[in-house]
Amino acid sequence: MKYLSKELNDWAIDKIKKEYPKDICLLIGHEHWKIAPDGEDIAFNFFIPATDRGYQLSQTFIIDGIGYDLFPMSWERVEGIANLNESLATCLGDGVILYARKEEDKEHFLKLQKQLKNNLNNSELTYRKGLEKINMAMELLQNMLYEKSLSGIRKASGYIVAYLAEAVATVNGTYFQSGPENQITVLSKMTDLPDGFISMYQNIVMAKGIEETKELCYKMVGTTREFFNQRKVEKETKIREYNYEELAGWYQEGSYWFRRIYYYCDQKDSVNCFAWGCSMQREVDWAREEFGLETVNLMDVFDPADLRIFHKRAEELENYIVSEIEKNGVKIRKFQNLDEFLKQNS
């Protein structure tokens, strides 16, 4: 039993030239997708169609017990890989051109390889793409809480480990050349890893039960998130002009939220205080980003047994917002009574 690399490369190229000369842009080979007994020769991996008819070249087959897959990837998908949108970076980064329809196709592929390399050196982009993978792992972790079968738990844990490993590799400016294979060996050579990342990876593999696996996945996600938080890419500080007229409009609309909170505090209604406090906190967090306000936490002082401190914090927050508006020369549209309002708006 021998893996047929050269022989099938020649077969694929010959088939393209004879049957699809105008329909296939490139045939791309790769050396990292085989196990050790099958050698390191470059074998065909995927092709890039030029027309819809070109997709007909796609096929899978088995020769002497070994499976082969000749599959298509569009230019759009390969461009997405170059922009770190998929986990198949090695298909582009380590791809070898076995056949090119014309020089322009070859140059396009080489340009995308360079684009991938440049993007991996872009710390802001790799950080953002790594976070996307962490978010996927977090979604899986949430769903795992309701999974009751050991099979389902192990499958979810495998995906979580994969996304977290890819996130770490991405922020290190690299990727796994052999996909999920030998990831621990590759990770051990990276310069920047979350504390205990490799041991957590190994422990998840060795975990025997549902709760143990859940706990390890929770810990691994948390550790990786903290690792990213500590390495947050600091953007160059830019002077930003804030529109305080818009802030005043936001406050005039939202001032009734404060009235609700004060009322429910006085009523000792902790449930409604909690609900409106969370709603207000979400709005204030948005306003902080939009108008450059200081970080003000309302919910950290919430005590259902004693709402007085919560009431006081809400007052401090409201006074702070008003002061920010007024010190920037914007007048809040506030009236003593209906007559005053009608007089000024008639």
JSON list of C-alpha atoms in Angstrom, two decimals, residues 96-286:
[
{"chain": "A", "resi": 96, "resn": "VAL", "atom": "CA", "xyz": [2.29, 24.59, -3.96]},
{"chain": "A", "resi": 97, "resn": "ILE", "atom": "CA", "xyz": [1.17, 25.39, -7.49]},
{"chain": "A", "resi": 98, "resn": "LEU", "atom": "CA", "xyz": [1.09, 22.14, -9.49]},
{"chain": "A", "resi": 99, "resn": "TYR", "atom": "CA", "xyz": [-0.70, 23.58, -12.50]},
{"chain": "A", "resi": 100, "resn": "ALA", "atom": "CA", "xyz": [-1.65, 27.10, -13.62]},
{"chain": "A", "resi": 101, "resn": "ARG", "atom": "CA", "xyz": [-3.98, 27.94, -16.49]},
{"chain": "A", "resi": 102, "resn": "LYS", "atom": "CA", "xyz": [-2.09, 31.18, -17.10]},
{"chain": "A", "resi": 103, "resn": "GLU", "atom": "CA", "xyz": [0.49, 33.42, -15.46]},
{"chain": "A", "resi": 104, "resn": "GLU", "atom": "CA", "xyz": [-2.14, 35.79, -14.07]},
{"chain": "A", "resi": 105, "resn": "ASP", "atom": "CA", "xyz": [-3.72, 32.95, -12.06]},
{"chain": "A", "resi": 106, "resn": "LYS", "atom": "CA", "xyz": [-0.35, 32.03, -10.62]},
{"chain": "A", "resi": 107, "resn": "GLU", "atom": "CA", "xyz": [0.41, 35.65, -9.70]},
{"chain": "A", "resi": 108, "resn": "HIS", "atom": "CA", "xyz": [-3.00, 36.01, -8.05]},
{"chain": "A", "resi": 109, "resn": "PHE", "atom": "CA", "xyz": [-2.36, 32.98, -5.83]},
{"chain": "A", "resi": 110, "resn": "LEU", "atom": "CA", "xyz": [1.14, 34.16, -4.88]},
{"chain": "A", "resi": 111, "resn": "LYS", "atom": "CA", "xyz": [-0.31, 37.57, -4.05]},
{"chain": "A", "resi": 112, "resn": "LEU", "atom": "CA", "xyz": [-2.83, 35.94, -1.70]},
{"chain": "A", "resi": 113, "resn": "GLN", "atom": "CA", "xyz": [-0.03, 33.96, -0.03]},
{"chain": "A", "resi": 114, "resn": "LYS", "atom": "CA", "xyz": [1.77, 37.24, 0.61]},
{"chain": "A", "resi": 115, "resn": "GLN", "atom": "CA", "xyz": [-1.46, 38.78, 1.88]},
{"chain": "A", "resi": 116, "resn": "LEU", "atom": "CA", "xyz": [-1.87, 35.91, 4.35]},
{"chain": "A", "resi": 117, "resn": "LYS", "atom": "CA", "xyz": [1.67, 36.41, 5.60]},
{"chain": "A", "resi": 118, "resn": "ASN", "atom": "CA", "xyz": [1.14, 40.16, 6.00]},
{"chain": "A", "resi": 119, "resn": "ASN", "atom": "CA", "xyz": [-2.13, 39.62, 7.85]},
{"chain": "A", "resi": 120, "resn": "LEU", "atom": "CA", "xyz": [-0.46, 37.19, 10.26]},
{"chain": "A", "resi": 121, "resn": "ASN", "atom": "CA", "xyz": [2.04, 39.96, 11.03]},
{"chain": "A", "resi": 122, "resn": "ASN", "atom": "CA", "xyz": [-0.78, 42.43, 11.72]},
{"chain": "A", "resi": 123, "resn": "SER", "atom": "CA", "xyz": [-1.16, 42.26, 15.51]},
{"chain": "A", "resi": 124, "resn": "GLU", "atom": "CA", "xyz": [-4.44, 44.17, 15.54]},
{"chain": "A", "resi": 125, "resn": "LEU", "atom": "CA", "xyz": [-6.00, 41.81, 12.99]},
{"chain": "A", "resi": 126, "resn": "THR", "atom": "CA", "xyz": [-4.69, 38.60, 14.57]},
{"chain": "A", "resi": 127, "resn": "TYR", "atom": "CA", "xyz": [-5.95, 39.77, 17.95]},
{"chain": "A", "resi": 128, "resn": "ARG", "atom": "CA", "xyz": [-9.42, 40.44, 16.54]},
{"chain": "A", "resi": 129, "resn": "LYS", "atom": "CA", "xyz": [-9.56, 37.15, 14.64]},
{"chain": "A", "resi": 130, "resn": "GLY", "atom": "CA", "xyz": [-8.37, 35.30, 17.74]},
{"chain": "A", "resi": 131, "resn": "LEU", "atom": "CA", "xyz": [-11.20, 36.86, 19.74]},
{"chain": "A", "resi": 132, "resn": "GLU", "atom": "CA", "xyz": [-13.69, 35.62, 17.15]},
{"chain": "A", "resi": 133, "resn": "LYS", "atom": "CA", "xyz": [-12.49, 32.08, 17.75]},
{"chain": "A", "resi": 134, "resn": "ILE", "atom": "CA", "xyz": [-12.73, 32.52, 21.52]},
{"chain": "A", "resi": 135, "resn": "ASN", "atom": "CA", "xyz": [-16.31, 33.71, 21.10]},
{"chain": "A", "resi": 136, "resn": "MET", "atom": "CA", "xyz": [-17.08, 30.52, 19.16]},
{"chain": "A", "resi": 137, "resn": "ALA", "atom": "CA", "xyz": [-15.59, 28.48, 22.00]},
{"chain": "A", "resi": 138, "resn": "MET", "atom": "CA", "xyz": [-17.71, 30.40, 24.51]},
{"chain": "A", "resi": 139, "resn": "GLU", "atom": "CA", "xyz": [-20.89, 29.64, 22.57]},
{"chain": "A", "resi": 140, "resn": "LEU", "atom": "CA", "xyz": [-20.00, 25.95, 22.59]},
{"chain": "A", "resi": 141, "resn": "LEU", "atom": "CA", "xyz": [-19.31, 26.14, 26.32]},
{"chain": "A", "resi": 142, "resn": "GLN", "atom": "CA", "xyz": [-22.74, 27.64, 26.94]},
{"chain": "A", "resi": 143, "resn": "ASN", "atom": "CA", "xyz": [-24.42, 24.84, 24.99]},
{"chain": "A", "resi": 144, "resn": "MET", "atom": "CA", "xyz": [-22.29, 22.28, 26.81]},
{"chain": "A", "resi": 145, "resn": "LEU", "atom": "CA", "xyz": [-23.96, 23.23, 30.11]},
{"chain": "A", "resi": 146, "resn": "TYR", "atom": "CA", "xyz": [-27.13, 21.51, 28.89]},
{"chain": "A", "resi": 147, "resn": "GLU", "atom": "CA", "xyz": [-25.49, 18.49, 27.29]},
{"chain": "A", "resi": 148, "resn": "LYS", "atom": "CA", "xyz": [-26.02, 15.24, 29.21]},
{"chain": "A", "resi": 149, "resn": "SER", "atom": "CA", "xyz": [-24.32, 12.62, 27.05]},
{"chain": "A", "resi": 150, "resn": "LEU", "atom": "CA", "xyz": [-20.63, 11.88, 27.41]},
{"chain": "A", "resi": 151, "resn": "SER", "atom": "CA", "xyz": [-20.34, 11.62, 23.65]},
{"chain": "A", "resi": 152, "resn": "GLY", "atom": "CA", "xyz": [-21.81, 15.10, 23.18]},
{"chain": "A", "resi": 153, "resn": "ILE", "atom": "CA", "xyz": [-19.56, 16.51, 25.89]},
{"chain": "A", "resi": 154, "resn": "ARG", "atom": "CA", "xyz": [-16.43, 15.07, 24.33]},
{"chain": "A", "resi": 155, "resn": "LYS", "atom": "CA", "xyz": [-17.39, 16.35, 20.89]},
{"chain": "A", "resi": 156, "resn": "ALA", "atom": "CA", "xyz": [-18.02, 19.84, 22.25]},
{"chain": "A", "resi": 157, "resn": "SER", "atom": "CA", "xyz": [-14.78, 19.81, 24.23]},
{"chain": "A", "resi": 158, "resn": "GLY", "atom": "CA", "xyz": [-12.89, 18.88, 21.07]},
{"chain": "A", "resi": 159, "resn": "TYR", "atom": "CA", "xyz": [-14.31, 21.86, 19.23]},
{"chain": "A", "resi": 160, "resn": "ILE", "atom": "CA", "xyz": [-13.61, 24.15, 22.18]},
{"chain": "A", "resi": 161, "resn": "VAL", "atom": "CA", "xyz": [-9.99, 23.03, 22.37]},
{"chain": "A", "resi": 162, "resn": "ALA", "atom": "CA", "xyz": [-9.64, 23.46, 18.60]},
{"chain": "A", "resi": 163, "resn": "TYR", "atom": "CA", "xyz": [-11.01, 27.01, 18.57]},
{"chain": "A", "resi": 164, "resn": "LEU", "atom": "CA", "xyz": [-8.89, 28.05, 21.55]},
{"chain": "A", "resi": 165, "resn": "ALA", "atom": "CA", "xyz": [-5.75, 26.52, 20.04]},
{"chain": "A", "resi": 166, "resn": "GLU", "atom": "CA", "xyz": [-6.44, 28.33, 16.78]},
{"chain": "A", "resi": 167, "resn": "ALA", "atom": "CA", "xyz": [-7.00, 31.59, 18.67]},
{"chain": "A", "resi": 168, "resn": "VAL", "atom": "CA", "xyz": [-3.64, 31.24, 20.41]},
{"chain": "A", "resi": 169, "resn": "ALA", "atom": "CA", "xyz": [-1.88, 30.30, 17.17]},
{"chain": "A", "resi": 170, "resn": "THR", "atom": "CA", "xyz": [-3.44, 33.26, 15.37]},
{"chain": "A", "resi": 171, "resn": "VAL", "atom": "CA", "xyz": [-2.37, 35.79, 17.97]},
{"chain": "A", "resi": 172, "resn": "ASN", "atom": "CA", "xyz": [1.12, 34.28, 17.72]},
{"chain": "A", "resi": 173, "resn": "GLY", "atom": "CA", "xyz": [1.02, 35.07, 14.01]},
{"chain": "A", "resi": 174, "resn": "THR", "atom": "CA", "xyz": [0.94, 31.47, 12.85]},
{"chain": "A", "resi": 175, "resn": "TYR", "atom": "CA", "xyz": [-1.30, 28.47, 12.13]},
{"chain": "A", "resi": 176, "resn": "PHE", "atom": "CA", "xyz": [-1.31, 24.69, 12.29]},
{"chain": "A", "resi": 177, "resn": "GLN", "atom": "CA", "xyz": [0.29, 23.27, 9.16]},
{"chain": "A", "resi": 178, "resn": "SER", "atom": "CA", "xyz": [-1.22, 19.82, 9.77]},
{"chain": "A", "resi": 179, "resn": "GLY", "atom": "CA", "xyz": [-4.63, 20.94, 10.98]},
{"chain": "A", "resi": 180, "resn": "PRO", "atom": "CA", "xyz": [-5.64, 19.21, 14.24]},
{"chain": "A", "resi": 181, "resn": "GLU", "atom": "CA", "xyz": [-2.64, 16.86, 14.15]},
{"chain": "A", "resi": 182, "resn": "ASN", "atom": "CA", "xyz": [0.27, 17.29, 16.63]},
{"chain": "A", "resi": 183, "resn": "GLN", "atom": "CA", "xyz": [-1.13, 20.56, 17.93]},
{"chain": "A", "resi": 184, "resn": "ILE", "atom": "CA", "xyz": [0.46, 20.21, 21.36]},
{"chain": "A", "resi": 185, "resn": "THR", "atom": "CA", "xyz": [3.90, 19.87, 19.77]},
{"chain": "A", "resi": 186, "resn": "VAL", "atom": "CA", "xyz": [3.28, 22.97, 17.67]},
{"chain": "A", "resi": 187, "resn": "LEU", "atom": "CA", "xyz": [1.89, 24.93, 20.62]},
{"chain": "A", "resi": 188, "resn": "SER", "atom": "CA", "xyz": [4.94, 24.10, 22.74]},
{"chain": "A", "resi": 189, "resn": "LYS", "atom": "CA", "xyz": [7.10, 25.95, 20.22]},
{"chain": "A", "resi": 190, "resn": "MET", "atom": "CA", "xyz": [5.06, 29.16, 20.34]},
{"chain": "A", "resi": 191, "resn": "THR", "atom": "CA", "xyz": [6.48, 32.12, 22.22]},
{"chain": "A", "resi": 192, "resn": "ASP", "atom": "CA", "xyz": [3.29, 33.31, 23.90]},
{"chain": "A", "resi": 193, "resn": "LEU", "atom": "CA", "xyz": [0.81, 30.93, 25.56]},
{"chain": "A", "resi": 194, "resn": "PRO", "atom": "CA", "xyz": [-1.85, 31.23, 28.26]},
{"chain": "A", "resi": 195, "resn": "ASP", "atom": "CA", "xyz": [-0.69, 29.87, 31.62]},
{"chain": "A", "resi": 196, "resn": "GLY", "atom": "CA", "xyz": [-1.09, 26.12, 31.74]},
{"chain": "A", "resi": 197, "resn": "PHE", "atom": "CA", "xyz": [-2.65, 26.00, 28.27]},
{"chain": "A", "resi": 198, "resn": "ILE", "atom": "CA", "xyz": [-0.93, 22.82, 27.13]},
{"chain": "A", "resi": 199, "resn": "SER", "atom": "CA", "xyz": [-1.63, 20.96, 30.37]},
{"chain": "A", "resi": 200, "resn": "MET", "atom": "CA", "xyz": [-5.32, 21.96, 30.17]},
{"chain": "A", "resi": 201, "resn": "TYR", "atom": "CA", "xyz": [-5.39, 20.70, 26.57]},
{"chain": "A", "resi": 202, "resn": "GLN", "atom": "CA", "xyz": [-3.92, 17.38, 27.70]},
{"chain": "A", "resi": 203, "resn": "ASN", "atom": "CA", "xyz": [-6.24, 17.13, 30.72]},
{"chain": "A", "resi": 204, "resn": "ILE", "atom": "CA", "xyz": [-9.31, 17.58, 28.53]},
{"chain": "A", "resi": 205, "resn": "VAL", "atom": "CA", "xyz": [-8.13, 14.75, 26.31]},
{"chain": "A", "resi": 206, "resn": "MET", "atom": "CA", "xyz": [-7.65, 12.52, 29.37]},
{"chain": "A", "resi": 207, "resn": "ALA", "atom": "CA", "xyz": [-10.85, 13.56, 31.20]},
{"chain": "A", "resi": 208, "resn": "LYS", "atom": "CA", "xyz": [-13.10, 10.62, 32.07]},
{"chain": "A", "resi": 209, "resn": "GLY", "atom": "CA", "xyz": [-16.41, 12.20, 33.00]},
{"chain": "A", "resi": 210, "resn": "ILE", "atom": "CA", "xyz": [-18.92, 14.86, 32.05]},
{"chain": "A", "resi": 211, "resn": "GLU", "atom": "CA", "xyz": [-18.46, 17.25, 34.98]},
{"chain": "A", "resi": 212, "resn": "GLU", "atom": "CA", "xyz": [-14.68, 16.99, 34.86]},
{"chain": "A", "resi": 213, "resn": "THR", "atom": "CA", "xyz": [-14.70, 17.86, 31.15]},
{"chain": "A", "resi": 214, "resn": "LYS", "atom": "CA", "xyz": [-17.07, 20.78, 31.66]},
{"chain": "A", "resi": 215, "resn": "GLU", "atom": "CA", "xyz": [-14.92, 22.19, 34.45]},
{"chain": "A", "resi": 216, "resn": "LEU", "atom": "CA", "xyz": [-11.72, 21.89, 32.42]},
{"chain": "A", "resi": 217, "resn": "CYS", "atom": "CA", "xyz": [-13.29, 23.54, 29.37]},
{"chain": "A", "resi": 218, "resn": "TYR", "atom": "CA", "xyz": [-14.61, 26.39, 31.53]},
{"chain": "A", "resi": 219, "resn": "LYS", "atom": "CA", "xyz": [-11.14, 26.90, 32.98]},
{"chain": "A", "resi": 220, "resn": "MET", "atom": "CA", "xyz": [-9.45, 26.77, 29.57]},
{"chain": "A", "resi": 221, "resn": "VAL", "atom": "CA", "xyz": [-11.84, 29.32, 28.06]},
{"chain": "A", "resi": 222, "resn": "GLY", "atom": "CA", "xyz": [-11.39, 31.63, 31.05]},
{"chain": "A", "resi": 223, "resn": "THR", "atom": "CA", "xyz": [-7.61, 31.37, 30.97]},
{"chain": "A", "resi": 224, "resn": "THR", "atom": "CA", "xyz": [-7.49, 32.06, 27.25]},
{"chain": "A", "resi": 225, "resn": "ARG", "atom": "CA", "xyz": [-9.81, 35.07, 27.61]},
{"chain": "A", "resi": 226, "resn": "GLU", "atom": "CA", "xyz": [-7.57, 36.48, 30.32]},
{"chain": "A", "resi": 227, "resn": "PHE", "atom": "CA", "xyz": [-4.54, 35.88, 28.12]},
{"chain": "A", "resi": 228, "resn": "PHE", "atom": "CA", "xyz": [-6.16, 37.94, 25.37]},
{"chain": "A", "resi": 229, "resn": "ASN", "atom": "CA", "xyz": [-7.28, 40.67, 27.77]},
{"chain": "A", "resi": 230, "resn": "GLN", "atom": "CA", "xyz": [-3.71, 41.14, 28.91]},
{"chain": "A", "resi": 231, "resn": "ARG", "atom": "CA", "xyz": [-2.53, 41.44, 25.31]},
{"chain": "A", "resi": 232, "resn": "LYS", "atom": "CA", "xyz": [-5.20, 43.78, 24.05]},
{"chain": "A", "resi": 233, "resn": "VAL", "atom": "CA", "xyz": [-3.81, 45.75, 21.15]},
{"chain": "A", "resi": 234, "resn": "GLU", "atom": "CA", "xyz": [-3.59, 49.37, 22.17]},
{"chain": "A", "resi": 235, "resn": "LYS", "atom": "CA", "xyz": [-4.64, 51.61, 19.33]},
{"chain": "A", "resi": 236, "resn": "GLU", "atom": "CA", "xyz": [-2.88, 54.89, 18.82]},
{"chain": "A", "resi": 237, "resn": "THR", "atom": "CA", "xyz": [-4.66, 57.51, 20.89]},
{"chain": "A", "resi": 238, "resn": "LYS", "atom": "CA", "xyz": [-6.51, 59.89, 18.64]},
{"chain": "A", "resi": 239, "resn": "ILE", "atom": "CA", "xyz": [-8.23, 63.10, 19.59]},
{"chain": "A", "resi": 240, "resn": "ARG", "atom": "CA", "xyz": [-11.90, 62.54, 18.97]},
{"chain": "A", "resi": 241, "resn": "GLU", "atom": "CA", "xyz": [-14.57, 65.16, 18.73]},
{"chain": "A", "resi": 242, "resn": "TYR", "atom": "CA", "xyz": [-17.64, 64.21, 20.74]},
{"chain": "A", "resi": 243, "resn": "ASN", "atom": "CA", "xyz": [-21.10, 65.55, 19.96]},
{"chain": "A", "resi": 244, "resn": "TYR", "atom": "CA", "xyz": [-22.44, 66.74, 23.29]},
{"chain": "A", "resi": 245, "resn": "GLU", "atom": "CA", "xyz": [-25.67, 67.90, 21.67]},
{"chain": "A", "resi": 246, "resn": "GLU", "atom": "CA", "xyz": [-26.32, 64.21, 20.98]},
{"chain": "A", "resi": 247, "resn": "LEU", "atom": "CA", "xyz": [-25.33, 63.34, 24.55]},
{"chain": "A", "resi": 248, "resn": "ALA", "atom": "CA", "xyz": [-27.86, 65.88, 25.80]},
{"chain": "A", "resi": 249, "resn": "GLY", "atom": "CA", "xyz": [-30.51, 64.32, 23.58]},
{"chain": "A", "resi": 250, "resn": "TRP", "atom": "CA", "xyz": [-29.63, 60.87, 24.93]},
{"chain": "A", "resi": 251, "resn": "TYR", "atom": "CA", "xyz": [-29.88, 62.11, 28.52]},
{"chain": "A", "resi": 252, "resn": "GLN", "atom": "CA", "xyz": [-33.17, 63.93, 27.95]},
{"chain": "A", "resi": 253, "resn": "GLU", "atom": "CA", "xyz": [-34.65, 60.70, 26.62]},
{"chain": "A", "resi": 254, "resn": "GLY", "atom": "CA", "xyz": [-33.09, 58.51, 29.30]},
{"chain": "A", "resi": 255, "resn": "SER", "atom": "CA", "xyz": [-33.66, 60.75, 32.32]},
{"chain": "A", "resi": 256, "resn": "TYR", "atom": "CA", "xyz": [-36.91, 58.90, 32.98]},
{"chain": "A", "resi": 257, "resn": "TRP", "atom": "CA", "xyz": [-34.85, 55.78, 33.73]},
{"chain": "A", "resi": 258, "resn": "PHE", "atom": "CA", "xyz": [-33.32, 57.58, 36.67]},
{"chain": "A", "resi": 259, "resn": "ARG", "atom": "CA", "xyz": [-36.80, 58.56, 37.84]},
{"chain": "A", "resi": 260, "resn": "ARG", "atom": "CA", "xyz": [-37.84, 54.90, 37.70]},
{"chain": "A", "resi": 261, "resn": "ILE", "atom": "CA", "xyz": [-34.80, 53.81, 39.70]},
{"chain": "A", "resi": 262, "resn": "TYR", "atom": "CA", "xyz": [-35.35, 56.46, 42.37]},
{"chain": "A", "resi": 263, "resn": "TYR", "atom": "CA", "xyz": [-39.03, 55.50, 42.63]},
{"chain": "A", "resi": 264, "resn": "TYR", "atom": "CA", "xyz": [-38.39, 51.77, 42.99]},
{"chain": "A", "resi": 265, "resn": "CYS", "atom": "CA", "xyz": [-35.59, 52.39, 45.48]},
{"chain": "A", "resi": 266, "resn": "ASP", "atom": "CA", "xyz": [-38.03, 54.39, 47.60]},
{"chain": "A", "resi": 267, "resn": "GLN", "atom": "CA", "xyz": [-40.54, 51.56, 47.25]},
{"chain": "A", "resi": 268, "resn": "LYS", "atom": "CA", "xyz": [-37.86, 49.05, 48.30]},
{"chain": "A", "resi": 269, "resn": "ASP", "atom": "CA", "xyz": [-38.70, 47.11, 45.12]},
{"chain": "A", "resi": 270, "resn": "SER", "atom": "CA", "xyz": [-35.41, 45.29, 44.54]},
{"chain": "A", "resi": 271, "resn": "VAL", "atom": "CA", "xyz": [-36.62, 43.33, 41.49]},
{"chain": "A", "resi": 272, "resn": "ASN", "atom": "CA", "xyz": [-37.56, 46.43, 39.48]},
{"chain": "A", "resi": 273, "resn": "CYS", "atom": "CA", "xyz": [-34.44, 48.22, 40.70]},
{"chain": "A", "resi": 274, "resn": "PHE", "atom": "CA", "xyz": [-32.36, 45.35, 39.42]},
{"chain": "A", "resi": 275, "resn": "ALA", "atom": "CA", "xyz": [-34.15, 45.24, 36.05]},
{"chain": "A", "resi": 276, "resn": "TRP", "atom": "CA", "xyz": [-33.93, 48.98, 35.38]},
{"chain": "A", "resi": 277, "resn": "GLY", "atom": "CA", "xyz": [-30.44, 49.18, 36.81]},
{"chain": "A", "resi": 278, "resn": "CYS", "atom": "CA", "xyz": [-29.19, 46.59, 34.32]},
{"chain": "A", "resi": 279, "resn": "SER", "atom": "CA", "xyz": [-30.93, 48.42, 31.51]},
{"chain": "A", "resi": 280, "resn": "MET", "atom": "CA", "xyz": [-29.37, 51.70, 32.61]},
{"chain": "A", "resi": 281, "resn": "GLN", "atom": "CA", "xyz": [-25.92, 50.13, 32.91]},
{"chain": "A", "resi": 282, "resn": "ARG", "atom": "CA", "xyz": [-26.14, 48.88, 29.35]},
{"chain": "A", "resi": 283, "resn": "GLU", "atom": "CA", "xyz": [-27.05, 52.37, 28.13]},
{"chain": "A", "resi": 284, "resn": "VAL", "atom": "CA", "xyz": [-24.29, 54.01, 30.15]},
{"chain": "A", "resi": 285, "resn": "ASP", "atom": "CA", "xyz": [-21.73, 51.55, 28.81]},
{"chain": "A", "resi": 286, "resn": "TRP", "atom": "CA", "xyz": [-22.81, 52.53, 25.30]}
]
